[in-house]
Tab-separated table of C-alpha atoms in Angstrom:
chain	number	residue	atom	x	y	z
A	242	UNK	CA	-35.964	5.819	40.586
A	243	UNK	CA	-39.716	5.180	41.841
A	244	UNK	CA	-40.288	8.569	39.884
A	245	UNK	CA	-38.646	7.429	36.609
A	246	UNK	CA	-41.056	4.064	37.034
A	247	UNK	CA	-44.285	5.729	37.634
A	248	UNK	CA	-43.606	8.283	34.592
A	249	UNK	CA	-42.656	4.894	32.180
A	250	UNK	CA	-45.933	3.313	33.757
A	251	UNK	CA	-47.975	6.300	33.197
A	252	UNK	CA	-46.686	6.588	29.230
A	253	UNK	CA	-47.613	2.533	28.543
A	254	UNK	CA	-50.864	3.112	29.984
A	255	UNK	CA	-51.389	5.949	27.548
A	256	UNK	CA	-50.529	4.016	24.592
A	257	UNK	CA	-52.664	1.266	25.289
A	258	UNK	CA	-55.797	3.829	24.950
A	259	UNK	CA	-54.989	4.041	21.004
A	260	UNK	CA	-56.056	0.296	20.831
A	261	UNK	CA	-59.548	0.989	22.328
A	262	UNK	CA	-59.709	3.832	20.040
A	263	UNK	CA	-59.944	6.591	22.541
A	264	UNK	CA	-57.805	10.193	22.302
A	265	UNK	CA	-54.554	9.942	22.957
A	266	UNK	CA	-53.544	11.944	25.975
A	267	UNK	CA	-50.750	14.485	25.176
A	268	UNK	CA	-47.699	14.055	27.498
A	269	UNK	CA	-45.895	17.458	28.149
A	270	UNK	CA	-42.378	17.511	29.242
A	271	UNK	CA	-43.734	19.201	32.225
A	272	UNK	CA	-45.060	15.811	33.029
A	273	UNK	CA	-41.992	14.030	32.790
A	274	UNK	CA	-39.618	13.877	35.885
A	275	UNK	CA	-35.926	12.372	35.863
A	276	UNK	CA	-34.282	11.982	38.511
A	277	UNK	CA	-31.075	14.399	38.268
A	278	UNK	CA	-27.735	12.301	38.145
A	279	UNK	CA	-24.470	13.912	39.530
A	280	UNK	CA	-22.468	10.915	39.892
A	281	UNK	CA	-19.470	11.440	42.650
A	282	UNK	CA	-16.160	9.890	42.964
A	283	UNK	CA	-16.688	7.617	45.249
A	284	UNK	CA	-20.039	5.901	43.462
A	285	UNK	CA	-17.626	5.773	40.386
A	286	UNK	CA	-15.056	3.583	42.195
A	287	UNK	CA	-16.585	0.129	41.635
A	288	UNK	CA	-16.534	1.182	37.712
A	289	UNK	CA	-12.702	1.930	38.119
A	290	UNK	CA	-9.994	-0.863	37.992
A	291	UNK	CA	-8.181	-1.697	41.015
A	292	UNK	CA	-4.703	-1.214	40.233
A	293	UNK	CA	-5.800	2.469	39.006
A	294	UNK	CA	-8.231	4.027	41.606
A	295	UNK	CA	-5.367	4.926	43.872
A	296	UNK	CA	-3.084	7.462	41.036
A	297	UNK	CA	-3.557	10.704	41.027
A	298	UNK	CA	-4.279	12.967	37.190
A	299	UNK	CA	-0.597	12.768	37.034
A	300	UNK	CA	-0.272	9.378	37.401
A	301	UNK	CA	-2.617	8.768	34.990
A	302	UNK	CA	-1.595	10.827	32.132
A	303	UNK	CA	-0.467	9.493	29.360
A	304	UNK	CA	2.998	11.570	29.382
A	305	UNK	CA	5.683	10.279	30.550
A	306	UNK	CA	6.724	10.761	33.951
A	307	UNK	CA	9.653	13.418	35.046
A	308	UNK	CA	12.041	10.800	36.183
A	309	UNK	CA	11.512	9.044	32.328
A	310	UNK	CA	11.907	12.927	30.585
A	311	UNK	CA	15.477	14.159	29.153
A	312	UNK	CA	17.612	15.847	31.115
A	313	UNK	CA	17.149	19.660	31.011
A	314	UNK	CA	19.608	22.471	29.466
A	315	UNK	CA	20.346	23.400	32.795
A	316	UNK	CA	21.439	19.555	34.337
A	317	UNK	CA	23.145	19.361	31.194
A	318	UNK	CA	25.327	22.715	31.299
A	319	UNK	CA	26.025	21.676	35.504
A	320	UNK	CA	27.206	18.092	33.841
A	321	UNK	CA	30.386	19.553	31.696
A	322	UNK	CA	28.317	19.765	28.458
A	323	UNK	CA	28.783	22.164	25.809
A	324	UNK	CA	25.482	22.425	23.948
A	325	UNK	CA	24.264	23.763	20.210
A	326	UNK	CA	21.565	25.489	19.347
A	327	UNK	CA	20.419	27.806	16.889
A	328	UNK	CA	17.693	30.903	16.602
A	329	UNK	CA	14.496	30.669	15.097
A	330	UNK	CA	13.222	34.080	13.497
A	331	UNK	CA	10.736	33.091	10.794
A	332	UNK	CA	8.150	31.602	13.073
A	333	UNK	CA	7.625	28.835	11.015
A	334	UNK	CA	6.607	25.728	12.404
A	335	UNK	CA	7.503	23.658	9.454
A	336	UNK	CA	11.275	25.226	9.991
A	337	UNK	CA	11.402	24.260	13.625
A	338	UNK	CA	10.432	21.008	13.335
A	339	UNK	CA	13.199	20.402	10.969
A	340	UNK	CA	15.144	21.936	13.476
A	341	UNK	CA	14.280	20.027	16.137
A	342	UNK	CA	14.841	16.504	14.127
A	343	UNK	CA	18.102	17.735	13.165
A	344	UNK	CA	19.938	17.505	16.737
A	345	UNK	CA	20.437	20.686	17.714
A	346	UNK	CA	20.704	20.541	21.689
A	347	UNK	CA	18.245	23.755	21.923
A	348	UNK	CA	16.457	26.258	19.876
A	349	UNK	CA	15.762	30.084	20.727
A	350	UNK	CA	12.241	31.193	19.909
A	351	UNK	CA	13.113	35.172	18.928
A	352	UNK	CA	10.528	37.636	19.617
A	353	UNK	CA	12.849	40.275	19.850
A	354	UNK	CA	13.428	40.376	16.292
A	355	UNK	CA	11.445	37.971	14.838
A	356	UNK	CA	7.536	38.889	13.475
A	357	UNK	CA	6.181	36.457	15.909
A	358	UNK	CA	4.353	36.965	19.318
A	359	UNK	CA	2.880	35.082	22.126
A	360	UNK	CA	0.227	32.772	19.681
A	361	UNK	CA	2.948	32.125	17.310
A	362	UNK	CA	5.740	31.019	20.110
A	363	UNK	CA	2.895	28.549	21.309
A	364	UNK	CA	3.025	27.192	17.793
A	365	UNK	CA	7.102	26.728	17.625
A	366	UNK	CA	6.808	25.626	21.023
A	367	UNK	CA	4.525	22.923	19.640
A	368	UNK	CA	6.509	22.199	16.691
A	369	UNK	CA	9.391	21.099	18.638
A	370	UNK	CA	7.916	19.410	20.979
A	371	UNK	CA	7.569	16.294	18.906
A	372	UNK	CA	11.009	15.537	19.365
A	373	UNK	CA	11.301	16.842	22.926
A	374	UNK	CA	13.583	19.881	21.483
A	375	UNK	CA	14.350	22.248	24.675
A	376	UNK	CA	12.512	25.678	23.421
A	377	UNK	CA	14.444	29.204	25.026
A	378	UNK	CA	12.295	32.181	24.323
A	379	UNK	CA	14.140	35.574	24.056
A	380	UNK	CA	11.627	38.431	24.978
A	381	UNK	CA	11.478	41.833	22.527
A	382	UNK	CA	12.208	43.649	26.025
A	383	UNK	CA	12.897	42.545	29.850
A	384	UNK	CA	9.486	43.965	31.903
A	385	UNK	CA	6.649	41.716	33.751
A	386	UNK	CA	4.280	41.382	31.408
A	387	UNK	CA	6.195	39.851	28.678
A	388	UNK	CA	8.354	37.553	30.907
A	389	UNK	CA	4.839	36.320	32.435
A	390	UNK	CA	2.989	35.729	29.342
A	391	UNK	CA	6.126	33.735	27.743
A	392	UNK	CA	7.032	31.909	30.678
A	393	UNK	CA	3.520	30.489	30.896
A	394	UNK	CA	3.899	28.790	27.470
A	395	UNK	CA	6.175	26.831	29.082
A	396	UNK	CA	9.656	26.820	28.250
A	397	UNK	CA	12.511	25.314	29.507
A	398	UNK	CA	14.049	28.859	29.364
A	399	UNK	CA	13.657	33.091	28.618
A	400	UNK	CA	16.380	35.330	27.619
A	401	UNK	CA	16.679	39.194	28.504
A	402	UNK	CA	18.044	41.916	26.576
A	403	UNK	CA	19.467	44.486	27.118
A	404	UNK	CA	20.801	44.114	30.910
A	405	UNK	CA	23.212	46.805	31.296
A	406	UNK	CA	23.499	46.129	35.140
A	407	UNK	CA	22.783	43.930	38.069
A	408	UNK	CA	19.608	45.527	38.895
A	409	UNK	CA	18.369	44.955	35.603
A	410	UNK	CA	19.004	41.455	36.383
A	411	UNK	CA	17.546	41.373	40.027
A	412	UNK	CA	14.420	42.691	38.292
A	413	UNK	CA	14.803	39.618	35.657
A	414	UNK	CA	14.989	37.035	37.906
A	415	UNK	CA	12.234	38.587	39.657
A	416	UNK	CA	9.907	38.234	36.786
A	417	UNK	CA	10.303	34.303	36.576
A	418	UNK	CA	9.369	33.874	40.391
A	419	UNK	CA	6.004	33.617	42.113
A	420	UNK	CA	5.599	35.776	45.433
A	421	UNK	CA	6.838	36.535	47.560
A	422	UNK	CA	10.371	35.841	45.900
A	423	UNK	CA	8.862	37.368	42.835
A	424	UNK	CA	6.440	39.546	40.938
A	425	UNK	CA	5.219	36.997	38.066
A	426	UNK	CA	1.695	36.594	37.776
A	427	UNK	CA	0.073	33.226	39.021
A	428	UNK	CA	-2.007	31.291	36.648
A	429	UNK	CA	-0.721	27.913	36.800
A	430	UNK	CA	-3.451	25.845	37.559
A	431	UNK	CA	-4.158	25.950	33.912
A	432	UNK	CA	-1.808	27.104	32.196
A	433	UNK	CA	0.221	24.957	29.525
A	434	UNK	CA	3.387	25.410	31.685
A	435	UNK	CA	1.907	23.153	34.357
A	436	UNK	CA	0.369	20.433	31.398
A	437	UNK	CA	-3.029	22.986	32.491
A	438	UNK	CA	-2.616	21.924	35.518
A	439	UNK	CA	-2.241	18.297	35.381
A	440	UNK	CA	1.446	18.808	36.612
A	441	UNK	CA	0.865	18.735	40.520
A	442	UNK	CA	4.883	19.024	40.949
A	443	UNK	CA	4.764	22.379	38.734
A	444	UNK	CA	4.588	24.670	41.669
A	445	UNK	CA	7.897	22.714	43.554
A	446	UNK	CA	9.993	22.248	40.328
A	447	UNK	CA	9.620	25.232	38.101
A	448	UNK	CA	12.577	27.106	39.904
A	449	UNK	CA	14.933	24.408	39.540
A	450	UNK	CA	13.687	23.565	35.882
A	451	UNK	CA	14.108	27.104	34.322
A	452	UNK	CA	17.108	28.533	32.518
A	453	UNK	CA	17.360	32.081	33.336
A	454	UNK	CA	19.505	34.424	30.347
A	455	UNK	CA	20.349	37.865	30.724
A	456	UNK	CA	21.877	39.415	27.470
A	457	UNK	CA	25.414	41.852	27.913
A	458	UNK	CA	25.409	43.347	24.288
A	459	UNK	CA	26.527	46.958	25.538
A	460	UNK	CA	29.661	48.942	26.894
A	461	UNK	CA	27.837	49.269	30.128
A	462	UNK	CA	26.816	45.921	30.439
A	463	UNK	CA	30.400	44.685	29.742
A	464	UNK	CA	31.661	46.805	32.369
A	465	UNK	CA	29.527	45.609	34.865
A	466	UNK	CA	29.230	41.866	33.639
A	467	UNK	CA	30.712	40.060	36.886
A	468	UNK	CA	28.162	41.637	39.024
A	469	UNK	CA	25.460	40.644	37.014
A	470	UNK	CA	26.727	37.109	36.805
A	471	UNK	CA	26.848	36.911	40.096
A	472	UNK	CA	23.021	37.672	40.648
A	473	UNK	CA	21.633	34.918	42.378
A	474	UNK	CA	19.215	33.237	39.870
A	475	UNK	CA	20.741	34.209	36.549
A	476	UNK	CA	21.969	30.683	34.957
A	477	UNK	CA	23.633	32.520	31.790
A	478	UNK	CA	25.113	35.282	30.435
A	479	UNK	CA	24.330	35.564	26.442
A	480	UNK	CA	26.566	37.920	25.286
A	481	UNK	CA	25.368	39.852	22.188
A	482	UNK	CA	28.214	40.404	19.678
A	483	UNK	CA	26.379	42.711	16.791
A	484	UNK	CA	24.918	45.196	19.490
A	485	UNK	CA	28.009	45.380	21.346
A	486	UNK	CA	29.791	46.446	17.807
A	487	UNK	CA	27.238	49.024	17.527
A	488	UNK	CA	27.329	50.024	21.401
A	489	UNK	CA	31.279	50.678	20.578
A	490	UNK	CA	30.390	52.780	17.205
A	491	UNK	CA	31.469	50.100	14.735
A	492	UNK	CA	27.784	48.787	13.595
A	493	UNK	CA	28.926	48.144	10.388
A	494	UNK	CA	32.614	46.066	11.392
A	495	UNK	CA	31.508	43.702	14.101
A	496	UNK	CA	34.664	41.859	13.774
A	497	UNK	CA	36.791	45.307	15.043
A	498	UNK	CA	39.770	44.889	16.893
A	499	UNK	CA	38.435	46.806	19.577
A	500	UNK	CA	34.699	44.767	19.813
A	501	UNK	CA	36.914	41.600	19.893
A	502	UNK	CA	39.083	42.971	22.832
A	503	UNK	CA	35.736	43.820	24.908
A	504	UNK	CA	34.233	40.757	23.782
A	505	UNK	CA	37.233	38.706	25.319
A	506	UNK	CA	37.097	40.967	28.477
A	507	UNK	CA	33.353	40.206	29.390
A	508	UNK	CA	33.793	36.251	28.336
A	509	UNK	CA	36.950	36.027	31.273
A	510	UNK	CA	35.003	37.847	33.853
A	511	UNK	CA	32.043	35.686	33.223
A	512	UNK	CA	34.246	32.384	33.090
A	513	UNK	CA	36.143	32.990	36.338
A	514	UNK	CA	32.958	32.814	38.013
A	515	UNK	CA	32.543	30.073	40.344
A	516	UNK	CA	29.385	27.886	39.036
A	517	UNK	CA	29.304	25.853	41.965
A	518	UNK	CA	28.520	28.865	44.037
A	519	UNK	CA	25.750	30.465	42.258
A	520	UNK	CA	27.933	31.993	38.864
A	521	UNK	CA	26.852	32.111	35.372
A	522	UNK	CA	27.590	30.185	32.240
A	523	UNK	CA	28.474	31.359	29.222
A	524	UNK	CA	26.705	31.756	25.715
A	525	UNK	CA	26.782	32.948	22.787
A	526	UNK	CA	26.323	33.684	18.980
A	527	UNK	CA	28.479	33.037	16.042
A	528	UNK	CA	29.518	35.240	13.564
A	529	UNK	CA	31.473	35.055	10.052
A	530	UNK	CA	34.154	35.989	11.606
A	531	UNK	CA	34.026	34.491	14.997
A	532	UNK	CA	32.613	30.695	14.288
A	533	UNK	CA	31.228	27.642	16.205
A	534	UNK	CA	34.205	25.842	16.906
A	535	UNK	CA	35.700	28.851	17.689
A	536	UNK	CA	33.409	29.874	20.678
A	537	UNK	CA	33.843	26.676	21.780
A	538	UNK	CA	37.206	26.420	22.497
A	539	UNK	CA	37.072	29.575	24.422
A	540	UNK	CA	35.334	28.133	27.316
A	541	UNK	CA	31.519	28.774	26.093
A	542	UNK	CA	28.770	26.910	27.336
A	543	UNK	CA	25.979	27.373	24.885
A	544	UNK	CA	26.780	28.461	21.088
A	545	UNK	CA	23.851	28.956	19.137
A	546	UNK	CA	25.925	29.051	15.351
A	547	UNK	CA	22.841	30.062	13.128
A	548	UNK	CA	19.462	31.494	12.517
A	549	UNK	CA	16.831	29.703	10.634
A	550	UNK	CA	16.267	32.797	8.245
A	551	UNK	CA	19.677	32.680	7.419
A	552	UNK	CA	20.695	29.130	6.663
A	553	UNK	CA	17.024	29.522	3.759
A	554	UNK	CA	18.417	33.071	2.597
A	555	UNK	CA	21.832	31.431	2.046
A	556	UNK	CA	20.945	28.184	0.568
A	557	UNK	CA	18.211	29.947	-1.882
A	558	UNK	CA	20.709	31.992	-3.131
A	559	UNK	CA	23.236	30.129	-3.681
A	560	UNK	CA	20.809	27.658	-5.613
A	561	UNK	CA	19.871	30.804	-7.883
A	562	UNK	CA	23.340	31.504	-8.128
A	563	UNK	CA	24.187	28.187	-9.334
A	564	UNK	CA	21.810	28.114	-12.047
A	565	UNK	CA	22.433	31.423	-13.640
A	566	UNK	CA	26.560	30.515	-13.459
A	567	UNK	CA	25.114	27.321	-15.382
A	568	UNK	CA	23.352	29.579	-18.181
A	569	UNK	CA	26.411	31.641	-18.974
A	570	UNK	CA	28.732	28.706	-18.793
A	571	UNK	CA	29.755	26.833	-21.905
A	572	UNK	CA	27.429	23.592	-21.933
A	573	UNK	CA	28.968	20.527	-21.323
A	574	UNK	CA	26.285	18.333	-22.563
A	575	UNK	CA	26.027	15.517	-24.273
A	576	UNK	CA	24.197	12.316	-25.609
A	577	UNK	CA	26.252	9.966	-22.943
A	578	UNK	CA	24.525	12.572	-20.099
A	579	UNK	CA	21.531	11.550	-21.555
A	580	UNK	CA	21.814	8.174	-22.039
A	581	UNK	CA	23.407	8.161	-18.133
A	582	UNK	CA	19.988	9.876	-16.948
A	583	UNK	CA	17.343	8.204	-18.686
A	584	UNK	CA	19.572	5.008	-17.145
A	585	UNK	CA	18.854	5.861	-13.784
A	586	UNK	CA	15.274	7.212	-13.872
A	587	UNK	CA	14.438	3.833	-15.619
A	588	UNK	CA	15.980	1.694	-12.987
């Protein structure tokens, strides 16, 4: 500080030379020396409160704490639940967070078929969030890179297509795990799967906290379904109803006797599984002819009964529909309608 003074000292003593009319002496910032000022931790401690010098960046943040957060999809499908979801295609965040104050237990973020990558998940993600909405992302195939990328958004789970066996699903699994009992990539001190970090616990809970889906949507698949229910680390089996139909040759009749029969096949190998020793729940999707309540009472865990794209498709055209009916129908107006409406509007 001695330097600081002497500088100050030096800059009075050059303004009192204006007053005896003398030149001014020009002060470069060469001339001027500040102490540098890297404060440390512990010189900040007097400055901190008591009762909060102790907590760690955890502590501190503003989120609540894991033991205050809602239970996750997968404490919920060990507890006897049956949960609802549905799958979001149009990447719209205005959509999903109508969704997400709706009540649906879950939503599926759908890059496999949806126009939406990485950036736009993050945005769903977001969108949801708000209400504390458990986000799935399905990936548009199963390999490293995607699973790595998508898991580091942070979901509270990822869904694989297209997992015709149980080395497909070894290799799944093996995506979501840090070495050595994995291959995924490690970024999480800042990533937002770890709150960037701030999540100190991220490393010992993120096992235990992530839902792991493989999809069975073909012939193959269904034949070798128990195995791959039985791979330690898959939570759920997702069957796949529409590429299953087209797996079989019937693309255009989903509802075939014979999809139905290999349907019910995979969903009783799957169900006889013992959860309590490392087997798989069971999800899946509704269809027109196979509904909601439907999958439920056959022993699935997670029914996801519509798509976001298709509940607007359907309730835009019916409204279109509605008013051209109306224009081809005999009018049924009359003054006492009128009278009735301005009545309202006017109260």
């Amino acid at each position: 500080m001695a330097s600081l003074a002497n500088t100050t000292a030096g800059a009075v003593a050059g303004a009192r030379k204006i007053s005896n009319g003398k030149r001014i002496p020009i002060i470069s910032s060469k001339s001027l020396s500040f102490p540098s000022f890297r404060p440390s931790i512990s010189s900040l401690k007097p400055l901190i409160p008591t009762k909060f010098s102790s907590l760690s960046p955890l502590q501190c943040s503003p989120n609540p704490s894991p033991s205050t957060s809602p239970p996750s999809l997968k404490s919920r499908l060990r507890n006897g639940e049956t949960l609802y979801g549905i799958f979001l295609l149009s990447f719209s965040p205005t959509l999903a967070e109508i969704v997400a104050f709706s009540g649906y237990d879950f939503v599926v973020i759908d890059m496999e078929h949806g126009p939406g990558g990485i950036h736009e998940s993050l945005q769903m993600l977001r969108a949801v969030a708000t209400t504390n909405t458990p986000a799935i992302i399905r990936l548009p195939e199963s390999s490293a890179v995607w699973a790595k990328k998508a898991l580091d958004l942070g979901p509270q789970g990822i869904m694989f297509p297209m997992i015709d066996s149980p080395k497909d699903a070894r290799k799944a699994v093996s995506y979501c795990r840090f070495p050595p009992n994995g291959i995924r990539g490690s970024a999480h001190t800042v990533v937002r799967a770890s709150n960037y970090g701030i999540n100190e616990g991220y490393l010992s809970n993120y096992k235990e906290d992530l839902l792991i889906m493989c999809q069975v949507e073909t012939v193959d698949g269904v034949k070798k379904v128990e195995e791959i229910a039985a791979v330690e680390g898959v939570d759920c089996i997702q069957m796949g109803p529409l590429d299953l139909s087209a797996s079989l040759g019937y693309l255009w009749d989903p509802g075939h006797k014979k999809v139905r029969e290999m349907l019910r096949t995979a969903e009783r190998e799957v169900l006889k599984s013992d959860r309590k020793d490392g087997g798989a729940f069971l999800a899946g999707f509704a269809m027109p002819h196979d509904p909601p309540e439907a999958l439920g009472k056959r022993g699935y865990h997670m029914v996801s009964g519509a798509v976001d794209v298709g509940l607007f498709r359907n309730a835009v055209v019916e409204d279109v529909r509605k008013f051209k009916i109306s224009l081809n129908a005999d009018s049924d107006y009359s003054d006492d309608d009128k009278d009735s409406d301005e009545k309202y509007w006017s109260e």
